[in-house]
Structures are given as C-alpha cells and as structure tokens.
Amino acid sequence: MNRMIQIKSAILMALFYVIFIHGNTIVSAPLTPSIYTVNEGMVEGSVSTDYVSAHSSFMKEKIVLNLGFMPKTNLRFTAGWLQIIDNNSLSNSTIGDSSIGIWHSFGSLFNNFILGYYIDIGLATGQNAFYDETKYPTESGFSTVSWGLVGAYTVHNVTFIMAGKYELMPEDSSSVFDGLTFNVADSNTWKRFFGLNPFSKDAMLYYKKFKNDIIAFSLTALYNGYPVILYMSLSSGNRLNNRPVYGDHNLPILYKGYNDTIFMVVASGARYFFNEKTYFGAFLVYNIIRDYSYAVKYSLGIEVSSLW
C-alpha cells in the first residue's frame, strides 16, 4: 500500500508547477500548473534547457524550486537564464524572467477530484520587452500578479488537469504594483484603501488599469504508464482590451507573436521515472497562432526533476 501511495505521488510530481504562458513566455511544459503538493519539510527541484525558435534562436535555462513549508501549502520559486544563438554560437547572455508564488491544495474532493489555488508574482528581472521586443521575444521584464484555480480528475490511467487564471498586467513599462502603499500616516493611503480601491485613479487596482489584464485557461491530459508518463496540453486565453500595446519598435508587446487579443499554444512530452522521486523528460511547445515574423514558433526542451 505504501509503495502505491509513493507511485501516485510520483505521477502527480510529473506535473510539477510551471506557470501559464502570458503572451511572451511559451517556453514551459506542461502548460497547466501542477496539482502536486510537496510535503512539509521537503523540496522539489527541477532544471530545464530549451531551444527556442523565433526571429532569432535562443537557449533558455530555467530552475524551479518547490518548498513544502506548511501542510498542503508550498512556496514556489522560478528563475531563468537566456542566451541568444548568433551564427551558431552563444552570445548576449542575460538573466531571464523569475517569479515567486504560493500554492495551496484543498486536497481530494469527491473521491478522484483534487482542487487547489495559487498566487504568483512575476518579478521584473528579465529583459524589458517594451524596449527590446524584437531581440527578446521570450521574456517580459515587467512585474505581474496572477491568481488561479487548478483542478484534476483521474479516470483509470488518465488524469485531466484543468486551470483558469486571471493575471494583472502593468500599463506600458510601469510596475503592476504602482499605487500600492502601506503608509498609514498618509491620508491618501486610506482613500486608496492601501491601493486596492478600484475607483481611485492612483490605486493599484484602479479599474481602468484592468484593460491589459489576461484571462487564460488550460487543459492537460496525462497518461500514466509508469515509469513512463505521457502528456498533452492546450492553453488559450484573451486580453480584456482589444487594442495592442506597442513597444519602442512599434510592435505589440502583449501576446507577442500571437493575435493581439487571443492566443493558443499546445505542448506534448514524456517523462521517465528512475524511481518514485526522480525523472527525466523531453517536450515540444508549439505556438499555433502567430501574426508576426519575430514571434516564438516553437520550443524543444529537456528537463530533470527530483524530490528530496
């Protein structure tokens, strides 16, 4: 019985947390967040290397750490590194996007149904796409905040993982946190309700700032043929505002390479488990809708992950 529980946990671990794409970043697989929850006191770490085909070619490395710091609650950290391939050589290395987030699982509901939510903060560490969108179509370089629900249902050897997300996006090259304040000595802090008043124009959550925000959905189907796990993912979404947001090169920043308002991306891959806690995987991510020549076309990658 104990070994069956370990194997089930390993299968769920195969869907380690990878944030949704949000227009610029499709270099992730699968495209749905994970419903796997690391036990308190344990750490899950994964490293991936991607070859990205766009107007230019890129190599992108990413590390993900998933920390079990409370029962049913994890802290998640991601960081990336980007290198441009120029004349068959690597050059122009730079730090990529990174994020910090929290995941909480409600556990198993109605027998085979699992539900949880996450909050993720994108940090402005990557190349700012507002200033260099032709050279760095894989990075955003601006802050974001997203909240999402993730559910999973298992039928025999197939698990379906469904997710929905709302993501706050900044205006132009500003920070998504502009207007958030905790200075209780300032009367404007109370007027803005610490920046959460949607009717105060200087607040973080002022309703007119929502026009760049994104609503997205994704679905992953996973086949359990342990020790081999196969999966296929589909992600699609829309921006609330139909008008594109342009950068210095007069090219749309949001949904870079996708339609200005809607996007659709698919991914497929396989993972081989050496044991219940460690696996190696390979994947392909393909951008179905791309309207511009500099768009990300596809990504090929390998990954390794372990739980300790």
mmCIF file of C-alpha atoms in Angstrom:
data_model
loop_
_atom_site.group_PDB
_atom_site.id
_atom_site.type_symbol
_atom_site.label_atom_id
_atom_site.label_comp_id
_atom_site.label_asym_id
_atom_site.label_seq_id
_atom_site.Cartn_x
_atom_site.Cartn_y
_atom_site.Cartn_z
ATOM 1 C CA MET A 1 0.000 0.000 0.000
ATOM 2 C CA ASN A 2 2.807 2.426 0.903
ATOM 3 C CA ARG A 3 4.513 1.852 -2.470
ATOM 4 C CA MET A 4 1.255 2.568 -4.309
ATOM 5 C CA ILE A 5 0.964 5.877 -2.447
ATOM 6 C CA GLN A 6 4.564 6.726 -3.413
ATOM 7 C CA ILE A 7 3.903 5.926 -7.070
ATOM 8 C CA LYS A 8 0.756 8.045 -7.071
ATOM 9 C CA SER A 9 2.730 10.952 -5.619
ATOM 10 C CA ALA A 10 5.427 10.494 -8.255
ATOM 11 C CA ILE A 11 2.850 10.619 -11.022
ATOM 12 C CA LEU A 12 1.488 13.871 -9.659
ATOM 13 C CA MET A 13 5.044 15.161 -9.359
ATOM 14 C CA ALA A 14 5.351 14.694 -13.116
ATOM 15 C CA LEU A 15 3.165 17.758 -13.403
ATOM 16 C CA PHE A 16 5.471 19.998 -11.419
ATOM 17 C CA TYR A 17 4.453 23.626 -11.295
ATOM 18 C CA VAL A 18 5.004 25.629 -14.456
ATOM 19 C CA ILE A 19 3.229 28.944 -14.740
ATOM 20 C CA PHE A 20 0.806 29.698 -17.563
ATOM 21 C CA ILE A 21 2.116 31.428 -20.618
ATOM 22 C CA HIS A 22 1.143 35.084 -20.725
ATOM 23 C CA GLY A 23 1.823 36.114 -24.276
ATOM 24 C CA ASN A 24 5.582 36.432 -24.153
ATOM 25 C CA THR A 25 6.581 33.219 -22.486
ATOM 26 C CA ILE A 26 5.606 29.905 -24.029
ATOM 27 C CA VAL A 27 8.821 28.160 -23.068
ATOM 28 C CA SER A 28 7.163 25.936 -20.468
ATOM 29 C CA ALA A 29 5.624 22.495 -20.393
ATOM 30 C CA PRO A 30 3.127 21.339 -19.456
ATOM 31 C CA LEU A 31 1.059 24.488 -19.817
ATOM 32 C CA THR A 32 -1.085 23.898 -16.752
ATOM 33 C CA PRO A 33 0.005 24.446 -13.152
ATOM 34 C CA SER A 34 0.539 21.329 -11.098
ATOM 35 C CA ILE A 35 -1.806 19.896 -8.510
ATOM 36 C CA TYR A 36 1.142 18.145 -6.844
ATOM 37 C CA THR A 37 1.860 19.386 -3.314
ATOM 38 C CA VAL A 38 5.269 18.822 -1.727
ATOM 39 C CA ASN A 39 5.070 17.509 1.827
ATOM 40 C CA GLU A 40 6.071 19.833 4.654
ATOM 41 C CA GLY A 41 9.840 19.958 5.082
ATOM 42 C CA MET A 42 10.604 18.576 1.594
ATOM 43 C CA VAL A 43 11.968 20.306 -1.513
ATOM 44 C CA GLU A 44 11.286 19.611 -5.186
ATOM 45 C CA GLY A 45 13.830 20.956 -7.653
ATOM 46 C CA SER A 46 13.824 20.879 -11.439
ATOM 47 C CA VAL A 47 16.062 22.223 -14.188
ATOM 48 C CA SER A 48 15.188 22.559 -17.873
ATOM 49 C CA THR A 49 17.013 23.625 -21.029
ATOM 50 C CA ASP A 50 15.039 24.825 -24.067
ATOM 51 C CA TYR A 51 15.909 25.605 -27.649
ATOM 52 C CA VAL A 52 13.547 28.386 -28.752
ATOM 53 C CA SER A 53 12.884 29.181 -32.407
ATOM 54 C CA ALA A 54 11.734 32.722 -33.180
ATOM 55 C CA HIS A 55 13.025 35.528 -35.436
ATOM 56 C CA SER A 56 16.280 34.748 -33.651
ATOM 57 C CA SER A 57 17.159 31.493 -31.880
ATOM 58 C CA PHE A 58 17.595 31.220 -28.128
ATOM 59 C CA MET A 59 18.741 28.827 -25.452
ATOM 60 C CA LYS A 60 16.871 29.190 -22.198
ATOM 61 C CA GLU A 61 17.668 27.534 -18.896
ATOM 62 C CA LYS A 62 15.208 27.533 -16.026
ATOM 63 C CA ILE A 63 15.249 26.333 -12.436
ATOM 64 C CA VAL A 64 12.143 25.693 -10.327
ATOM 65 C CA LEU A 65 12.126 25.138 -6.553
ATOM 66 C CA ASN A 66 9.003 23.954 -4.767
ATOM 67 C CA LEU A 67 9.252 24.148 -0.961
ATOM 68 C CA GLY A 68 6.845 22.428 1.417
ATOM 69 C CA PHE A 69 6.794 24.898 4.310
ATOM 70 C CA MET A 70 3.286 24.192 5.676
ATOM 71 C CA PRO A 71 0.795 21.324 5.401
ATOM 72 C CA LYS A 72 -0.844 21.472 1.946
ATOM 73 C CA THR A 73 0.965 24.753 1.204
ATOM 74 C CA ASN A 74 4.087 25.266 -0.928
ATOM 75 C CA LEU A 75 6.337 28.178 -1.802
ATOM 76 C CA ARG A 76 7.484 28.173 -5.427
ATOM 77 C CA PHE A 77 10.433 29.980 -6.988
ATOM 78 C CA THR A 78 11.453 30.133 -10.649
ATOM 79 C CA ALA A 79 14.451 31.768 -12.307
ATOM 80 C CA GLY A 80 15.686 31.764 -15.892
ATOM 81 C CA TRP A 81 18.757 32.466 -17.979
ATOM 82 C CA LEU A 82 18.633 33.409 -21.659
ATOM 83 C CA GLN A 83 21.296 33.145 -24.385
ATOM 84 C CA ILE A 84 20.967 34.261 -27.988
ATOM 85 C CA ILE A 85 22.379 31.932 -30.643
ATOM 86 C CA ASP A 86 24.271 34.082 -33.152
ATOM 87 C CA ASN A 87 25.999 32.426 -36.139
ATOM 88 C CA ASN A 88 25.867 29.025 -34.403
ATOM 89 C CA SER A 89 27.461 30.388 -31.248
ATOM 90 C CA LEU A 90 26.026 31.576 -27.936
ATOM 91 C CA SER A 91 26.208 35.265 -27.146
ATOM 92 C CA ASN A 92 24.425 38.072 -25.305
ATOM 93 C CA SER A 93 23.658 36.089 -22.181
ATOM 94 C CA THR A 94 21.221 37.709 -19.773
ATOM 95 C CA ILE A 95 19.076 36.871 -16.790
ATOM 96 C CA GLY A 96 15.547 35.829 -17.671
ATOM 97 C CA ASP A 97 12.158 36.147 -16.026
ATOM 98 C CA SER A 98 11.660 34.912 -12.477
ATOM 99 C CA SER A 99 8.757 34.564 -10.087
ATOM 100 C CA ILE A 100 7.724 33.718 -6.551
ATOM 101 C CA GLY A 101 4.405 32.201 -5.627
ATOM 102 C CA ILE A 102 2.330 30.227 -3.183
ATOM 103 C CA TRP A 103 0.279 27.094 -3.819
ATOM 104 C CA HIS A 104 -2.392 25.681 -1.516
ATOM 105 C CA SER A 105 -4.197 22.395 -2.016
ATOM 106 C CA PHE A 106 -7.676 21.709 -0.661
ATOM 107 C CA GLY A 107 -6.868 18.038 -1.065
ATOM 108 C CA SER A 108 -9.065 15.358 -2.579
ATOM 109 C CA LEU A 109 -12.734 16.219 -3.003
ATOM 110 C CA PHE A 110 -15.457 13.875 -4.220
ATOM 111 C CA ASN A 111 -13.081 10.907 -4.369
ATOM 112 C CA ASN A 112 -10.946 11.439 -7.511
ATOM 113 C CA PHE A 113 -11.247 15.238 -7.816
ATOM 114 C CA ILE A 114 -8.389 17.409 -6.474
ATOM 115 C CA LEU A 115 -8.648 21.202 -6.154
ATOM 116 C CA GLY A 116 -6.253 23.999 -5.214
ATOM 117 C CA TYR A 117 -5.331 27.605 -5.920
ATOM 118 C CA TYR A 118 -2.152 29.602 -6.454
ATOM 119 C CA ILE A 119 -0.959 33.199 -6.351
ATOM 120 C CA ASP A 120 2.093 34.033 -8.439
ATOM 121 C CA ILE A 121 4.142 37.241 -8.627
ATOM 122 C CA GLY A 122 6.240 37.773 -11.737
ATOM 123 C CA LEU A 123 9.403 39.706 -10.937
ATOM 124 C CA ALA A 124 10.906 42.266 -13.296
ATOM 125 C CA THR A 125 14.254 40.508 -13.742
ATOM 126 C CA GLY A 126 14.202 39.681 -17.473
ATOM 127 C CA GLN A 127 14.857 41.869 -20.492
ATOM 128 C CA ASN A 128 12.171 44.577 -20.629
ATOM 129 C CA ALA A 129 10.112 43.750 -23.705
ATOM 130 C CA PHE A 130 8.867 47.339 -24.000
ATOM 131 C CA TYR A 131 12.376 48.372 -25.044
ATOM 132 C CA ASP A 132 13.724 45.309 -26.846
ATOM 133 C CA GLU A 133 10.800 43.232 -28.037
ATOM 134 C CA THR A 134 12.451 42.134 -31.294
ATOM 135 C CA LYS A 135 15.543 40.747 -29.594
ATOM 136 C CA TYR A 136 13.935 39.099 -26.576
ATOM 137 C CA PRO A 137 10.556 37.614 -27.536
ATOM 138 C CA THR A 138 10.780 35.054 -24.739
ATOM 139 C CA GLU A 139 10.987 37.441 -21.761
ATOM 140 C CA SER A 140 8.674 40.060 -20.269
ATOM 141 C CA GLY A 141 10.892 42.046 -17.929
ATOM 142 C CA PHE A 142 7.940 43.577 -16.073
ATOM 143 C CA SER A 143 6.046 42.673 -12.923
ATOM 144 C CA THR A 144 2.775 40.718 -12.942
ATOM 145 C CA VAL A 145 0.381 39.243 -10.390
ATOM 146 C CA SER A 146 -1.788 36.238 -11.156
ATOM 147 C CA TRP A 147 -4.328 34.115 -9.313
ATOM 148 C CA GLY A 148 -5.683 30.801 -10.469
ATOM 149 C CA LEU A 149 -7.687 27.699 -9.630
ATOM 150 C CA VAL A 150 -6.469 24.233 -10.602
ATOM 151 C CA GLY A 151 -8.483 21.025 -10.546
ATOM 152 C CA ALA A 152 -7.663 17.440 -11.526
ATOM 153 C CA TYR A 153 -9.771 14.350 -12.143
ATOM 154 C CA THR A 154 -8.481 10.825 -12.698
ATOM 155 C CA VAL A 155 -10.215 8.112 -14.713
ATOM 156 C CA HIS A 156 -8.335 4.801 -14.761
ATOM 157 C CA ASN A 157 -4.832 5.670 -16.076
ATOM 158 C CA VAL A 158 -5.663 9.154 -17.404
ATOM 159 C CA THR A 159 -5.609 12.363 -15.376
ATOM 160 C CA PHE A 160 -7.188 15.579 -16.663
ATOM 161 C CA ILE A 161 -5.862 18.814 -15.169
ATOM 162 C CA MET A 162 -7.888 21.979 -15.761
ATOM 163 C CA ALA A 163 -6.897 25.508 -14.756
ATOM 164 C CA GLY A 164 -8.195 29.056 -15.023
ATOM 165 C CA LYS A 165 -6.200 32.191 -14.339
ATOM 166 C CA TYR A 166 -6.589 35.957 -14.058
ATOM 167 C CA GLU A 167 -3.371 37.952 -14.464
ATOM 168 C CA LEU A 168 -2.784 41.612 -13.641
ATOM 169 C CA MET A 169 -0.560 43.258 -16.264
ATOM 170 C CA PRO A 170 1.164 46.660 -15.981
ATOM 171 C CA GLU A 171 0.490 49.665 -18.181
ATOM 172 C CA ASP A 172 3.323 50.419 -20.586
ATOM 173 C CA SER A 173 6.604 49.907 -18.732
ATOM 174 C CA SER A 174 5.277 50.744 -15.262
ATOM 175 C CA SER A 175 5.092 48.325 -12.351
ATOM 176 C CA VAL A 176 1.892 46.424 -11.676
ATOM 177 C CA PHE A 177 2.364 47.436 -8.026
ATOM 178 C CA ASP A 178 2.201 51.188 -8.713
ATOM 179 C CA GLY A 179 -0.344 52.665 -6.309
ATOM 180 C CA LEU A 180 0.104 50.010 -3.613
ATOM 181 C CA THR A 181 1.001 51.708 -0.326
ATOM 182 C CA PHE A 182 1.113 50.896 3.385
ATOM 183 C CA ASN A 183 1.920 54.369 4.745
ATOM 184 C CA VAL A 184 -0.841 54.672 7.361
ATOM 185 C CA ALA A 185 0.236 58.231 8.169
ATOM 186 C CA ASP A 186 -0.757 59.373 4.665
ATOM 187 C CA SER A 187 -4.455 60.181 4.238
ATOM 188 C CA ASN A 188 -4.264 59.069 0.587
ATOM 189 C CA THR A 189 -3.442 55.564 1.791
ATOM 190 C CA TRP A 190 -6.892 55.287 3.360
ATOM 191 C CA LYS A 191 -8.564 56.952 0.389
ATOM 192 C CA ARG A 192 -6.997 54.384 -1.924
ATOM 193 C CA PHE A 193 -7.581 51.618 0.663
ATOM 194 C CA PHE A 194 -3.873 50.761 0.505
ATOM 195 C CA GLY A 195 -4.088 50.736 -3.305
ATOM 196 C CA LEU A 196 -6.973 48.257 -3.517
ATOM 197 C CA ASN A 197 -9.753 50.812 -4.201
ATOM 198 C CA PRO A 198 -10.877 50.194 -7.826
ATOM 199 C CA PHE A 199 -12.377 53.709 -8.057
ATOM 200 C CA SER A 200 -9.265 55.647 -7.036
ATOM 201 C CA LYS A 201 -7.202 56.523 -10.129
ATOM 202 C CA ASP A 202 -3.928 56.374 -8.223
ATOM 203 C CA ALA A 203 -4.641 52.952 -6.748
ATOM 204 C CA MET A 204 -3.001 49.712 -7.827
ATOM 205 C CA LEU A 205 -6.387 48.157 -8.627
ATOM 206 C CA TYR A 206 -7.935 51.190 -10.377
ATOM 207 C CA TYR A 207 -10.454 49.664 -12.789
ATOM 208 C CA LYS A 208 -9.100 51.423 -15.887
ATOM 209 C CA LYS A 209 -5.801 49.605 -15.386
ATOM 210 C CA PHE A 210 -7.546 46.278 -15.995
ATOM 211 C CA LYS A 211 -7.579 46.764 -19.762
ATOM 212 C CA ASN A 212 -4.249 44.947 -20.198
ATOM 213 C CA ASP A 213 -5.153 42.058 -17.914
ATOM 214 C CA ILE A 214 -5.356 38.493 -19.156
ATOM 215 C CA ILE A 215 -7.842 35.684 -18.638
ATOM 216 C CA ALA A 216 -6.491 32.271 -19.607
ATOM 217 C CA PHE A 217 -7.479 28.616 -19.466
ATOM 218 C CA SER A 218 -5.529 25.424 -19.940
ATOM 219 C CA LEU A 219 -6.091 21.691 -20.039
ATOM 220 C CA THR A 220 -3.587 18.847 -19.726
ATOM 221 C CA ALA A 221 -4.293 15.157 -20.322
ATOM 222 C CA LEU A 222 -1.764 12.831 -18.700
ATOM 223 C CA TYR A 223 -1.432 9.100 -19.321
ATOM 224 C CA ASN A 224 0.069 7.036 -16.524
ATOM 225 C CA GLY A 225 2.196 4.239 -17.957
ATOM 226 C CA TYR A 226 4.574 4.315 -15.004
ATOM 227 C CA PRO A 227 7.567 4.531 -15.182
ATOM 228 C CA VAL A 228 6.733 6.479 -18.383
ATOM 229 C CA ILE A 229 4.307 9.408 -18.212
ATOM 230 C CA LEU A 230 2.899 10.947 -21.428
ATOM 231 C CA TYR A 231 1.035 14.247 -21.580
ATOM 232 C CA MET A 232 -0.507 16.765 -23.966
ATOM 233 C CA SER A 233 -1.514 20.332 -23.062
ATOM 234 C CA LEU A 234 -3.551 23.124 -24.613
ATOM 235 C CA SER A 235 -3.598 26.706 -23.363
ATOM 236 C CA SER A 236 -5.707 29.580 -24.674
ATOM 237 C CA GLY A 237 -6.697 32.991 -23.393
ATOM 238 C CA ASN A 238 -7.693 36.548 -24.077
ATOM 239 C CA ARG A 239 -6.728 40.071 -23.054
ATOM 240 C CA LEU A 240 -9.563 42.285 -21.823
ATOM 241 C CA ASN A 241 -8.544 45.139 -24.113
ATOM 242 C CA ASN A 242 -8.647 44.501 -27.868
ATOM 243 C CA ARG A 243 -6.036 47.143 -28.647
ATOM 244 C CA PRO A 244 -2.379 46.050 -28.867
ATOM 245 C CA VAL A 245 0.242 47.558 -26.576
ATOM 246 C CA TYR A 246 3.297 48.722 -28.513
ATOM 247 C CA GLY A 247 6.942 48.990 -27.553
ATOM 248 C CA ASP A 248 9.763 51.132 -28.895
ATOM 249 C CA HIS A 249 9.914 49.155 -32.162
ATOM 250 C CA ASN A 250 6.196 49.721 -32.831
ATOM 251 C CA LEU A 251 5.463 46.014 -32.396
ATOM 252 C CA PRO A 252 2.859 44.626 -29.999
ATOM 253 C CA ILE A 253 4.244 43.685 -26.588
ATOM 254 C CA LEU A 254 1.317 41.772 -25.146
ATOM 255 C CA TYR A 255 0.761 38.432 -26.847
ATOM 256 C CA LYS A 256 3.974 38.925 -28.660
ATOM 257 C CA GLY A 257 3.710 36.896 -31.818
ATOM 258 C CA TYR A 258 0.138 35.859 -31.133
ATOM 259 C CA ASN A 259 -3.053 37.567 -32.186
ATOM 260 C CA ASP A 260 -3.379 40.899 -30.358
ATOM 261 C CA THR A 261 -6.158 39.591 -28.131
ATOM 262 C CA ILE A 262 -6.234 35.796 -28.250
ATOM 263 C CA PHE A 263 -3.573 33.110 -28.118
ATOM 264 C CA MET A 264 -3.393 29.339 -28.395
ATOM 265 C CA VAL A 265 -0.426 27.109 -27.643
ATOM 266 C CA VAL A 266 -0.048 23.316 -27.454
ATOM 267 C CA ALA A 267 2.590 21.176 -25.752
ATOM 268 C CA SER A 268 3.374 17.489 -25.587
ATOM 269 C CA GLY A 269 6.032 15.488 -23.815
ATOM 270 C CA ALA A 270 7.152 12.391 -21.953
ATOM 271 C CA ARG A 271 8.828 11.757 -18.631
ATOM 272 C CA TYR A 272 10.690 8.684 -17.457
ATOM 273 C CA PHE A 273 10.887 7.965 -13.720
ATOM 274 C CA PHE A 274 14.111 6.404 -12.485
ATOM 275 C CA ASN A 275 12.374 5.975 -9.129
ATOM 276 C CA GLU A 276 9.400 7.464 -7.304
ATOM 277 C CA LYS A 277 11.179 10.793 -6.789
ATOM 278 C CA THR A 278 13.345 11.467 -9.853
ATOM 279 C CA TYR A 279 12.538 11.747 -13.554
ATOM 280 C CA PHE A 280 13.951 12.888 -16.892
ATOM 281 C CA GLY A 281 11.722 14.412 -19.570
ATOM 282 C CA ALA A 282 11.588 15.879 -23.066
ATOM 283 C CA PHE A 283 8.927 18.156 -24.539
ATOM 284 C CA LEU A 284 7.772 20.237 -27.510
ATOM 285 C CA VAL A 285 5.804 23.500 -27.239
ATOM 286 C CA TYR A 286 4.211 24.853 -30.423
ATOM 287 C CA ASN A 287 2.686 28.283 -30.984
ATOM 288 C CA ILE A 288 -0.443 27.813 -33.113
ATOM 289 C CA ILE A 289 -1.327 31.486 -33.654
ATOM 290 C CA ARG A 290 1.475 33.822 -34.646
ATOM 291 C CA ASP A 291 0.931 37.050 -36.551
ATOM 292 C CA TYR A 292 4.445 38.464 -36.692
ATOM 293 C CA SER A 293 7.720 37.275 -38.144
ATOM 294 C CA TYR A 294 9.574 37.702 -34.827
ATOM 295 C CA ALA A 295 7.108 35.509 -32.931
ATOM 296 C CA VAL A 296 8.124 32.457 -30.944
ATOM 297 C CA LYS A 297 7.415 29.498 -33.252
ATOM 298 C CA TYR A 298 8.254 26.502 -31.118
ATOM 299 C CA SER A 299 10.404 25.283 -28.250
ATOM 300 C CA LEU A 300 12.208 21.955 -27.769
ATOM 301 C CA GLY A 301 13.469 21.084 -24.329
ATOM 302 C CA ILE A 302 14.735 18.536 -21.834
ATOM 303 C CA GLU A 303 14.258 18.538 -18.082
ATOM 304 C CA VAL A 304 15.203 16.718 -14.909
ATOM 305 C CA SER A 305 13.454 16.862 -11.555
ATOM 306 C CA SER A 306 13.913 15.329 -8.118
ATOM 307 C CA LEU A 307 12.238 15.410 -4.728
ATOM 308 C CA TRP A 308 14.232 15.256 -1.534
#
